mmCIF file of N, CA, C and O in Angstrom:
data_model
loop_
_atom_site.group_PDB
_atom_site.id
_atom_site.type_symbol
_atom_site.label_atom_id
_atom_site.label_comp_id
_atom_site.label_asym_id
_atom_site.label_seq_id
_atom_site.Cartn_x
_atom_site.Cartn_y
_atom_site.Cartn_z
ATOM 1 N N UNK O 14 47.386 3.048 15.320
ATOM 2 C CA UNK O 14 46.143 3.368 14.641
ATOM 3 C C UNK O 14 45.408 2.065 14.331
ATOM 4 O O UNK O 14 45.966 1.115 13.783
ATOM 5 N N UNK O 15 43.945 2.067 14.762
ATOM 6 C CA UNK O 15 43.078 0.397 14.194
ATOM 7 C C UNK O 15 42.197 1.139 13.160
ATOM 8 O O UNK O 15 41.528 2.108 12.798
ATOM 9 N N UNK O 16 42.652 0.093 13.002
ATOM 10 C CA UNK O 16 40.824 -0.116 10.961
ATOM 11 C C UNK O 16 39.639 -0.435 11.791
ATOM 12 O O UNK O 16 39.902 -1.247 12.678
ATOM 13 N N UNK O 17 38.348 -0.008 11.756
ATOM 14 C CA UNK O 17 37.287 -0.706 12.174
ATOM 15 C C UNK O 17 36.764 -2.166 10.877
ATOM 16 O O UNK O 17 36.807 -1.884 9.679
ATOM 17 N N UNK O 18 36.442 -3.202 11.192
ATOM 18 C CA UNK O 18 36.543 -4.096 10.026
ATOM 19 C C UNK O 18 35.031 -4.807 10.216
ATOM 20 O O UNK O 18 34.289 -5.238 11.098
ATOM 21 N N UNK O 19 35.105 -4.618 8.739
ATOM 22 C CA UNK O 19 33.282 -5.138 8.934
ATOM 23 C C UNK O 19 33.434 -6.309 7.569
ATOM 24 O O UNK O 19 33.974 -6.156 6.474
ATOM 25 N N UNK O 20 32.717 -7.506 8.158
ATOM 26 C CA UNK O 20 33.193 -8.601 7.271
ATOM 27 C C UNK O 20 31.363 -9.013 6.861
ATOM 28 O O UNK O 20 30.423 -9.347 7.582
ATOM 29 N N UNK O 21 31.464 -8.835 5.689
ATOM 30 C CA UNK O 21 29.855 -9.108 5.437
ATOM 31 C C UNK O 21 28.897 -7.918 5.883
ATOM 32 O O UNK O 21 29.112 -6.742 5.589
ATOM 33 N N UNK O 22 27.693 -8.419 6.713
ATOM 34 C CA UNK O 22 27.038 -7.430 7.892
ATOM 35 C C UNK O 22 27.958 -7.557 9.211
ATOM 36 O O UNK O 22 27.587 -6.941 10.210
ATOM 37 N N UNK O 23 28.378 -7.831 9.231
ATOM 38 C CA UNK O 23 28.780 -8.323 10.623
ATOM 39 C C UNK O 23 30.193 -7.447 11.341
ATOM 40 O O UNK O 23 31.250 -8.078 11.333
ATOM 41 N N UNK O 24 30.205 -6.389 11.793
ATOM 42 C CA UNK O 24 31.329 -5.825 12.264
ATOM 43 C C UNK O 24 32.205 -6.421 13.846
ATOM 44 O O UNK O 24 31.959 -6.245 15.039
ATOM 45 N N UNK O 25 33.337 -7.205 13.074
ATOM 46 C CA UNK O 25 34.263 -7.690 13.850
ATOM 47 C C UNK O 25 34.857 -6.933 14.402
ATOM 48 O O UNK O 25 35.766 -7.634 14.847
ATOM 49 N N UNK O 26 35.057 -5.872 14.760
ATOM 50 C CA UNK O 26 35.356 -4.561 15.810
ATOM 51 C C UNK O 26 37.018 -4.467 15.668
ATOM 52 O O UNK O 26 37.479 -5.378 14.981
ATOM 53 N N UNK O 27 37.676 -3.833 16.025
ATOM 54 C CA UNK O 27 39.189 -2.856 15.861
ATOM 55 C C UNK O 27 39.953 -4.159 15.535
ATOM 56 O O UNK O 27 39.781 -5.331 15.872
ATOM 57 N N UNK O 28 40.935 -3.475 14.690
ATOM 58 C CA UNK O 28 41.888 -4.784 14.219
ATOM 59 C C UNK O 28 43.061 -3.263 14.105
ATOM 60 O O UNK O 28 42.759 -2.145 13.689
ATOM 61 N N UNK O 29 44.318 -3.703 14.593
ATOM 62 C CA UNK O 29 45.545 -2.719 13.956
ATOM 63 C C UNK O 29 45.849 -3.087 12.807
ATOM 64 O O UNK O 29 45.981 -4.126 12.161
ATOM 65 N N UNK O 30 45.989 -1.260 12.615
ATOM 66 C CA UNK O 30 46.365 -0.949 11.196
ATOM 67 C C UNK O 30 47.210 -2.234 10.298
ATOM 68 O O UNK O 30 47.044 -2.881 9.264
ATOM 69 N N UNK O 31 48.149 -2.132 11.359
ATOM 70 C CA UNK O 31 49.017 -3.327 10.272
ATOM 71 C C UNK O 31 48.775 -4.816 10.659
ATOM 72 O O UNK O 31 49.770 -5.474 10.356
ATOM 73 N N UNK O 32 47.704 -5.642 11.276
ATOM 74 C CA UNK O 32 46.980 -6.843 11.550
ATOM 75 C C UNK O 32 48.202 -8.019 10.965
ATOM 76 O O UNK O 32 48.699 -7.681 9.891
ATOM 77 N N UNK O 33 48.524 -8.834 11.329
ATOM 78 C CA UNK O 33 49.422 -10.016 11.118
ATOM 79 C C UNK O 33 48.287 -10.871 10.829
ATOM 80 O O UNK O 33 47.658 -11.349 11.773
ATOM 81 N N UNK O 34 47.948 -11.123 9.610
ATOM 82 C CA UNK O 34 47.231 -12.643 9.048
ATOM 83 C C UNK O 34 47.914 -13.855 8.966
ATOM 84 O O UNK O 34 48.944 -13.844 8.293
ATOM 85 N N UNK O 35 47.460 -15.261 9.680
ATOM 86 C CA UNK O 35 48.404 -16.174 9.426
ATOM 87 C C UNK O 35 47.385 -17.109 9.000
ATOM 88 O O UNK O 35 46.194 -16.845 9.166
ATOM 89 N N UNK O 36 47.723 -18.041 8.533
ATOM 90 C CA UNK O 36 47.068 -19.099 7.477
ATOM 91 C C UNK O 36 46.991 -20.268 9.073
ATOM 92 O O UNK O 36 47.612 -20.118 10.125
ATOM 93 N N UNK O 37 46.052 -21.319 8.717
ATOM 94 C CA UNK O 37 45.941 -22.623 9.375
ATOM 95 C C UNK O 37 44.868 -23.786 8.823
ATOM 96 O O UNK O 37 44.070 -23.720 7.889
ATOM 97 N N UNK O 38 45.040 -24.441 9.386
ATOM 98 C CA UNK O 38 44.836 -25.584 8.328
ATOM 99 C C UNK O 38 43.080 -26.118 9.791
ATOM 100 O O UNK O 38 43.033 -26.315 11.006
ATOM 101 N N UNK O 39 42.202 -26.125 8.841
ATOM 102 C CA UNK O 39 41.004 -26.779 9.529
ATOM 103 C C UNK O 39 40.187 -28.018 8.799
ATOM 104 O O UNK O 39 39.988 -28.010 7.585
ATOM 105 N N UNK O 40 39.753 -29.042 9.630
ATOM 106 C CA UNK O 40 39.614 -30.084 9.393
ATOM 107 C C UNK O 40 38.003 -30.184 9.652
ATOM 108 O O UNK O 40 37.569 -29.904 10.769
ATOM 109 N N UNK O 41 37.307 -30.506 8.817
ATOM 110 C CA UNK O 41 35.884 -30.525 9.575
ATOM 111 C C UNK O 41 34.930 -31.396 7.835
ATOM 112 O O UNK O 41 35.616 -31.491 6.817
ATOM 113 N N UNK O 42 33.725 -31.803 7.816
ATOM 114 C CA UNK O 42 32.951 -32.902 7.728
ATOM 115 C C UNK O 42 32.818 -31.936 5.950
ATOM 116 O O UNK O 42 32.689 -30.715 5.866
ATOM 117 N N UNK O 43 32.881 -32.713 4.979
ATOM 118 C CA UNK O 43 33.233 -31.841 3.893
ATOM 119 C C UNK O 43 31.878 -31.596 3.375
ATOM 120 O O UNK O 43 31.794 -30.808 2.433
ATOM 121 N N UNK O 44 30.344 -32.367 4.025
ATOM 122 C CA UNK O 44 29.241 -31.462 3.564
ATOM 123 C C UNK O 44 29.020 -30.202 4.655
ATOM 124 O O UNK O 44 28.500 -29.180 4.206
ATOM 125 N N UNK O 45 29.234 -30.226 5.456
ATOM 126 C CA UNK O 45 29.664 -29.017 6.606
ATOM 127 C C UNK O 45 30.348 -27.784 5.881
ATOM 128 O O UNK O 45 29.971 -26.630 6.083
ATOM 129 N N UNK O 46 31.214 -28.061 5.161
ATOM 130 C CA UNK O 46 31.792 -26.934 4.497
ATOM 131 C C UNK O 46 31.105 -26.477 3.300
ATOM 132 O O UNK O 46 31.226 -25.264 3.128
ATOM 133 N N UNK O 47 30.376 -27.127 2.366
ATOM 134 C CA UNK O 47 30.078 -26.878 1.367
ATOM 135 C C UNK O 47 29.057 -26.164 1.693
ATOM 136 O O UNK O 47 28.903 -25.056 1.180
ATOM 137 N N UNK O 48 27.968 -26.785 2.817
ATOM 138 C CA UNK O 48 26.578 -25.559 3.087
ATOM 139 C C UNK O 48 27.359 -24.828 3.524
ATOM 140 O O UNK O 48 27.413 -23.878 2.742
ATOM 141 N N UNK O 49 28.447 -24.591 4.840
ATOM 142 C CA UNK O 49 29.177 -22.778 4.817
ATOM 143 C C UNK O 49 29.222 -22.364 3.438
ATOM 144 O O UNK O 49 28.411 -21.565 2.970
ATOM 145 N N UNK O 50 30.179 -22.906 2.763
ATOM 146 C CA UNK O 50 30.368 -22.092 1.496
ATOM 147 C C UNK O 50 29.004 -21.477 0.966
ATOM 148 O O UNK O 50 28.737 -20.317 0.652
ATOM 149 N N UNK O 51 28.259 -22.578 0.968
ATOM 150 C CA UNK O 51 26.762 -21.912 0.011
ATOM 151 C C UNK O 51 25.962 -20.926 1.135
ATOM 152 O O UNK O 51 25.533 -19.870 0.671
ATOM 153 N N UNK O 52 25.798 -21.105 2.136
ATOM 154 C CA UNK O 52 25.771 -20.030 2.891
ATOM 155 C C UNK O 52 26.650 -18.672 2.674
ATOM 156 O O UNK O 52 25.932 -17.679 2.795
ATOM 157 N N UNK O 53 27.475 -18.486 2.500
ATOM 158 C CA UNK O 53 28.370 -17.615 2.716
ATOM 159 C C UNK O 53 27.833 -16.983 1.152
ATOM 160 O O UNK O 53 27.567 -15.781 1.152
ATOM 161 N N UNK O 54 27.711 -17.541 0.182
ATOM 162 C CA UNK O 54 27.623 -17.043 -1.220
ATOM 163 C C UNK O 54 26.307 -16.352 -0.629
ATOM 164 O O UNK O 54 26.602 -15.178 -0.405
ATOM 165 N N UNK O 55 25.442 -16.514 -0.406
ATOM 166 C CA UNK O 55 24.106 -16.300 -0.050
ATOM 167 C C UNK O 55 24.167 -14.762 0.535
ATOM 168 O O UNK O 55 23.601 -13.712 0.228
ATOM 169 N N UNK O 56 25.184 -15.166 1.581
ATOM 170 C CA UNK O 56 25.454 -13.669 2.595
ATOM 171 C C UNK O 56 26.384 -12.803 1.672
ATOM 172 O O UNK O 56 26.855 -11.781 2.170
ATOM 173 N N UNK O 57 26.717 -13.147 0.255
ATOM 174 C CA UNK O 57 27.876 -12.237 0.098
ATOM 175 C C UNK O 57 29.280 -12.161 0.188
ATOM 176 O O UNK O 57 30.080 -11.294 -0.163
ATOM 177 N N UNK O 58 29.427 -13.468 0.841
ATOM 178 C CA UNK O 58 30.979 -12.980 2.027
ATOM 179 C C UNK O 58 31.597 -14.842 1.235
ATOM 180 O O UNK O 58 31.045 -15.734 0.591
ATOM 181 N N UNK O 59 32.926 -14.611 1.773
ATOM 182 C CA UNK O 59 33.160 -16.177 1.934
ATOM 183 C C UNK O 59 33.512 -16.820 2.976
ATOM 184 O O UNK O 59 33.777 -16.169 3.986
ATOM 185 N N UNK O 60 33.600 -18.193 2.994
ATOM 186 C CA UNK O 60 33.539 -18.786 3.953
ATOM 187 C C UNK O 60 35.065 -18.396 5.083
ATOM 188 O O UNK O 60 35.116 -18.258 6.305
ATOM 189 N N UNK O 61 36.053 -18.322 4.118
ATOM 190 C CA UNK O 61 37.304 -17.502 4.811
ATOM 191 C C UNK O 61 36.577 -16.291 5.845
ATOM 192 O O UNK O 61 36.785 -16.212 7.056
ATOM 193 N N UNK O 62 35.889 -15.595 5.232
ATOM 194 C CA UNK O 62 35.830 -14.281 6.125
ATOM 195 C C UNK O 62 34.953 -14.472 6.664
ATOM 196 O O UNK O 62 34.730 -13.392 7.211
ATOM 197 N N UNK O 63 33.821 -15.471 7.087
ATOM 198 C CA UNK O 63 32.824 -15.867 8.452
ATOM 199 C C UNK O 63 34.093 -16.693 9.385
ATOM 200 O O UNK O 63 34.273 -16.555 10.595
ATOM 201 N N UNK O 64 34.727 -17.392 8.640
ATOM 202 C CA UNK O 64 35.421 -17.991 9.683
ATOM 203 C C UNK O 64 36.334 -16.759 10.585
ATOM 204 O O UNK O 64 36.425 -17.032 11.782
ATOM 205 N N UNK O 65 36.947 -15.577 10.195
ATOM 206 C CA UNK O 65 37.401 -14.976 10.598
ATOM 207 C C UNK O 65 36.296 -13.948 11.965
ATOM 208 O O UNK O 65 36.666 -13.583 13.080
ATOM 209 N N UNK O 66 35.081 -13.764 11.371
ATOM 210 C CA UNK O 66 34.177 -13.039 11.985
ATOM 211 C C UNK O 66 33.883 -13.740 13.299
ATOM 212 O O UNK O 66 33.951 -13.290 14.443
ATOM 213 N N UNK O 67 33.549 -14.924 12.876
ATOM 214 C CA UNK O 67 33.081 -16.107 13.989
ATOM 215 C C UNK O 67 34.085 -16.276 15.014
ATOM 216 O O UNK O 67 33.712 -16.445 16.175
ATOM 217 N N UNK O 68 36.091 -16.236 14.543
ATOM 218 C CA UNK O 68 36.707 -16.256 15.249
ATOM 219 C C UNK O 68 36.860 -15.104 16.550
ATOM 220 O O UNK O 68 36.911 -15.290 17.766
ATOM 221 N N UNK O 69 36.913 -13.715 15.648
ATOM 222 C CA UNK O 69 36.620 -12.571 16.487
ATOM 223 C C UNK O 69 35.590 -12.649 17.309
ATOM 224 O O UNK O 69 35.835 -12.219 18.436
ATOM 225 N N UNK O 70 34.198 -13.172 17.080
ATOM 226 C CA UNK O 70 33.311 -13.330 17.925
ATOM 227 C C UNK O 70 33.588 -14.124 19.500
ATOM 228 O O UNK O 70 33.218 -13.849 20.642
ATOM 229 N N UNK O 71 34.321 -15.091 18.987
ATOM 230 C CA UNK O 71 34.754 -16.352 19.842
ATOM 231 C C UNK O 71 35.817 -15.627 21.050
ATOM 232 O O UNK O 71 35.862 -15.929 22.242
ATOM 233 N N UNK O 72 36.756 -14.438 20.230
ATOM 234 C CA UNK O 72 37.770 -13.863 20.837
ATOM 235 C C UNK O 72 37.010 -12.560 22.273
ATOM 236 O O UNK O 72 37.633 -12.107 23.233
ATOM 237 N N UNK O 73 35.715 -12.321 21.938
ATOM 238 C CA UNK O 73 35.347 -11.846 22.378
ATOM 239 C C UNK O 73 34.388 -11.920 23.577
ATOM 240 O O UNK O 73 34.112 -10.980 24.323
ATOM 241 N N UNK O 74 34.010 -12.943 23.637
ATOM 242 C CA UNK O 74 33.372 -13.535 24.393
ATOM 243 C C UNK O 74 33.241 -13.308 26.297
ATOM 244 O O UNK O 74 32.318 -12.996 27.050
ATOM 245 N N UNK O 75 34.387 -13.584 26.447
ATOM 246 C CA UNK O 75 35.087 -13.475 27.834
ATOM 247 C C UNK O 75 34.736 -11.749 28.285
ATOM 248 O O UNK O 75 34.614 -11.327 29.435
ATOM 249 N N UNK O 76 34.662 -11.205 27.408
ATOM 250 C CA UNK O 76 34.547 -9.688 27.539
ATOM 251 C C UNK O 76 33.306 -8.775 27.368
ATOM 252 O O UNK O 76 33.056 -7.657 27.820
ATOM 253 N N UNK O 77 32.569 -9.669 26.521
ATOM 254 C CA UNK O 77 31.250 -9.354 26.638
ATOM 255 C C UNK O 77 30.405 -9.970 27.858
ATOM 256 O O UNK O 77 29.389 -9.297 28.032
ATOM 257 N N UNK O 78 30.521 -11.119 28.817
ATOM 258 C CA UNK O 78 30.470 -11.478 29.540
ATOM 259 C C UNK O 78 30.647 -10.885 31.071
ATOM 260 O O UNK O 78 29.799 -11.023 31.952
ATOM 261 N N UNK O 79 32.088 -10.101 31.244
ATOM 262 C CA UNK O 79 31.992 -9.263 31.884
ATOM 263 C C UNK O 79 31.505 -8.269 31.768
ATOM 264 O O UNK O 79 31.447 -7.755 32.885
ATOM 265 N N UNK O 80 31.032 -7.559 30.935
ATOM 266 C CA UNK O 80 30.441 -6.312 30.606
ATOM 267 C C UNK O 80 28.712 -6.386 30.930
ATOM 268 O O UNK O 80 28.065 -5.489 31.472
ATOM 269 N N UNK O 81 28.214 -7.617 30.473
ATOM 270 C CA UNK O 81 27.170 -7.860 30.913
ATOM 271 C C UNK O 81 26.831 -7.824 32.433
ATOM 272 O O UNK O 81 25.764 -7.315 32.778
ATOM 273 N N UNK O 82 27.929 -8.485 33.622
ATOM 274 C CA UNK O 82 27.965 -8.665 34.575
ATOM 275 C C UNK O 82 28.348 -7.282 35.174
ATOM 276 O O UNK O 82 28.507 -7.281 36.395
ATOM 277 N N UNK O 83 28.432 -6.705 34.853
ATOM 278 C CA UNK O 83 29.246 -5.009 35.486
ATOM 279 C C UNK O 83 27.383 -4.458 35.361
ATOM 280 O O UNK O 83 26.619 -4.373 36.322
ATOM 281 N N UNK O 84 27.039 -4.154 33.885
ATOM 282 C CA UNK O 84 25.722 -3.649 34.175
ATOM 283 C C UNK O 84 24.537 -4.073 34.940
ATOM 284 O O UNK O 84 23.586 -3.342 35.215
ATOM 285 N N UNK O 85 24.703 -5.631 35.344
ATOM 286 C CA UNK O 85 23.519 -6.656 35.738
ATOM 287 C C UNK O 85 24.078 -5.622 37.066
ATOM 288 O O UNK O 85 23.493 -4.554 37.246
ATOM 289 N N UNK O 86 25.456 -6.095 38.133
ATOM 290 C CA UNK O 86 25.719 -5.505 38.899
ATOM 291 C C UNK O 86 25.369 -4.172 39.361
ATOM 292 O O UNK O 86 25.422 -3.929 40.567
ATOM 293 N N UNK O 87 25.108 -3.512 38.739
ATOM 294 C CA UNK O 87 24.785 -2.429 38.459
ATOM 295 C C UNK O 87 23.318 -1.732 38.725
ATOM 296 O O UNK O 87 23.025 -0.955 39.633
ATOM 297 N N UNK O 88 22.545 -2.198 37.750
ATOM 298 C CA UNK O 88 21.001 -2.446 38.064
ATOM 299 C C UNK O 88 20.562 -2.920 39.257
ATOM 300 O O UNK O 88 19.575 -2.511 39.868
ATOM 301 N N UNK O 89 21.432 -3.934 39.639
ATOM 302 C CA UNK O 89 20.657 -5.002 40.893
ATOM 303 C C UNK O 89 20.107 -3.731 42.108
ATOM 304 O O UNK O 89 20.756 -2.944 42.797
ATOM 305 N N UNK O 90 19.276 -3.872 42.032
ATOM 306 C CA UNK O 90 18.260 -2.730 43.258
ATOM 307 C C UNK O 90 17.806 -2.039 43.060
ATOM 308 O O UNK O 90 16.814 -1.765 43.735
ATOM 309 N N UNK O 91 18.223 -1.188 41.908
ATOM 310 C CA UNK O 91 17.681 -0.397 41.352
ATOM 311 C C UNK O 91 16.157 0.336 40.537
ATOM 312 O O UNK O 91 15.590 1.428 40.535
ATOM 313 N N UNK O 92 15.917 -1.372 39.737
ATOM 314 C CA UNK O 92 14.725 -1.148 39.416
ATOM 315 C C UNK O 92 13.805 -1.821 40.730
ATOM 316 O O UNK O 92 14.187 -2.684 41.521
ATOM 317 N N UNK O 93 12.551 -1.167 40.685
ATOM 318 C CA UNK O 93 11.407 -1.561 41.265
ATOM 319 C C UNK O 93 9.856 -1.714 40.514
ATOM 320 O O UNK O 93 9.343 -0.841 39.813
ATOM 321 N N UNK O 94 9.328 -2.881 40.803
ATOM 322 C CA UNK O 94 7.959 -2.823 40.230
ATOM 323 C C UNK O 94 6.923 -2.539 41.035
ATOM 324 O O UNK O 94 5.781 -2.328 40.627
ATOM 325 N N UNK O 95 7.251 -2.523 42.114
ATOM 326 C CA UNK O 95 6.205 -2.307 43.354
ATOM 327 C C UNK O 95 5.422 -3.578 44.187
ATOM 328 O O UNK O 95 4.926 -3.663 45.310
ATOM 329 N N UNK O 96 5.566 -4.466 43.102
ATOM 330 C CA UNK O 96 5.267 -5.886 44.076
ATOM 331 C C UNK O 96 6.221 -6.850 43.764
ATOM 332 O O UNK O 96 7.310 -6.655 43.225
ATOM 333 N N UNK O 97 5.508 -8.414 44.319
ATOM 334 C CA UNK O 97 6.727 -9.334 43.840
ATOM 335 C C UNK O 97 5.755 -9.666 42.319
ATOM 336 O O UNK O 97 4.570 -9.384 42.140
ATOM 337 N N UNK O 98 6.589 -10.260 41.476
ATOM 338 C CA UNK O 98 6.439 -10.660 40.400
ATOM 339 C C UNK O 98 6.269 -12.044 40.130
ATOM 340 O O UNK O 98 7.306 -12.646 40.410
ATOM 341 N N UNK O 99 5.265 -12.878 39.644
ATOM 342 C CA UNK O 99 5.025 -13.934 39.639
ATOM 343 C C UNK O 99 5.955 -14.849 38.585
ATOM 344 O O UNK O 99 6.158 -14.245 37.532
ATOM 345 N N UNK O 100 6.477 -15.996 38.641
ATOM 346 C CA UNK O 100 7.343 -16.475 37.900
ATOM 347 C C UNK O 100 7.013 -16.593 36.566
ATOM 348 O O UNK O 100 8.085 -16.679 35.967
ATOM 349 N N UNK O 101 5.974 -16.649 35.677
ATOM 350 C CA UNK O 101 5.342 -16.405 34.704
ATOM 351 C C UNK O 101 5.852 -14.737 34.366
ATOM 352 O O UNK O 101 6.566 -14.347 33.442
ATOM 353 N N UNK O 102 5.310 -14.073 35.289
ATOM 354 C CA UNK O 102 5.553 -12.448 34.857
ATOM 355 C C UNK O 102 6.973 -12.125 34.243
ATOM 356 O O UNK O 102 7.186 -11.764 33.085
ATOM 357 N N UNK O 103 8.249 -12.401 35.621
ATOM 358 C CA UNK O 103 9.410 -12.634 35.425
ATOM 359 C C UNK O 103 10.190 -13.810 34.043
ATOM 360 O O UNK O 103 11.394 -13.860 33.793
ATOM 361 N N UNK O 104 9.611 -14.244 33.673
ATOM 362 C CA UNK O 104 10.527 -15.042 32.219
ATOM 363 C C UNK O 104 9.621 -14.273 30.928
ATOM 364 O O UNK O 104 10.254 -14.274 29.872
ATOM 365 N N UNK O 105 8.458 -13.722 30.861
ATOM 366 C CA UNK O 105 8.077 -12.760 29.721
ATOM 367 C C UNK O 105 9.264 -12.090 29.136
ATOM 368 O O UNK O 105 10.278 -11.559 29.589
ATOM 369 N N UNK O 106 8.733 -12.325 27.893
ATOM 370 C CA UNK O 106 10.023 -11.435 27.379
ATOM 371 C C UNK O 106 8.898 -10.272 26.139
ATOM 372 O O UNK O 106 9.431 -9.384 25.474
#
């Protein structure tokens, strides 16, 4: 059975029921941490649980990547505009 886990706004997606948390030790620039921290107060959350969100994000990556590439794959031919599209037209967003 998974928990869906939502850390802040931010839903870090399925974690099992019984999740193994382990502690580790991070090293980084100590005004770097203090705006996370004050960031994090800001969002609600603490800096522990962005780091966790951010990690899941990181974990995910590789997979959202393919998923992107399955639908691009996918599309390719599919749509039509009826002419060619000028390179200006094509980077509009």
């Amino acid at each position: 059975m998974a928990n869906h886990t939502k850390i802040g706004h931010t839903d870090i997606g399925s974690l099992p029921a019984q999740a193994t948390m382990r502690n580790i030790t991070l090293t980084a620039d100590e005004s770097l941490i203090e705006a996370a921290r004050q960031r994090a107060r800001i969002e609600h959350t603490t800096l522990n649980e962005q780091f966790r969100c951010w990690l899941a994000e990181c974990a995910r990556s590789p997979e959202r990547t393919q998923q992107y590439a399955a639908v691009m794959a996918k599309l390719r031919g599919q749509l039509k505009v009826g002419r060619k599209l000028s390179r200006d037209e094509m980077n509009e967003r």
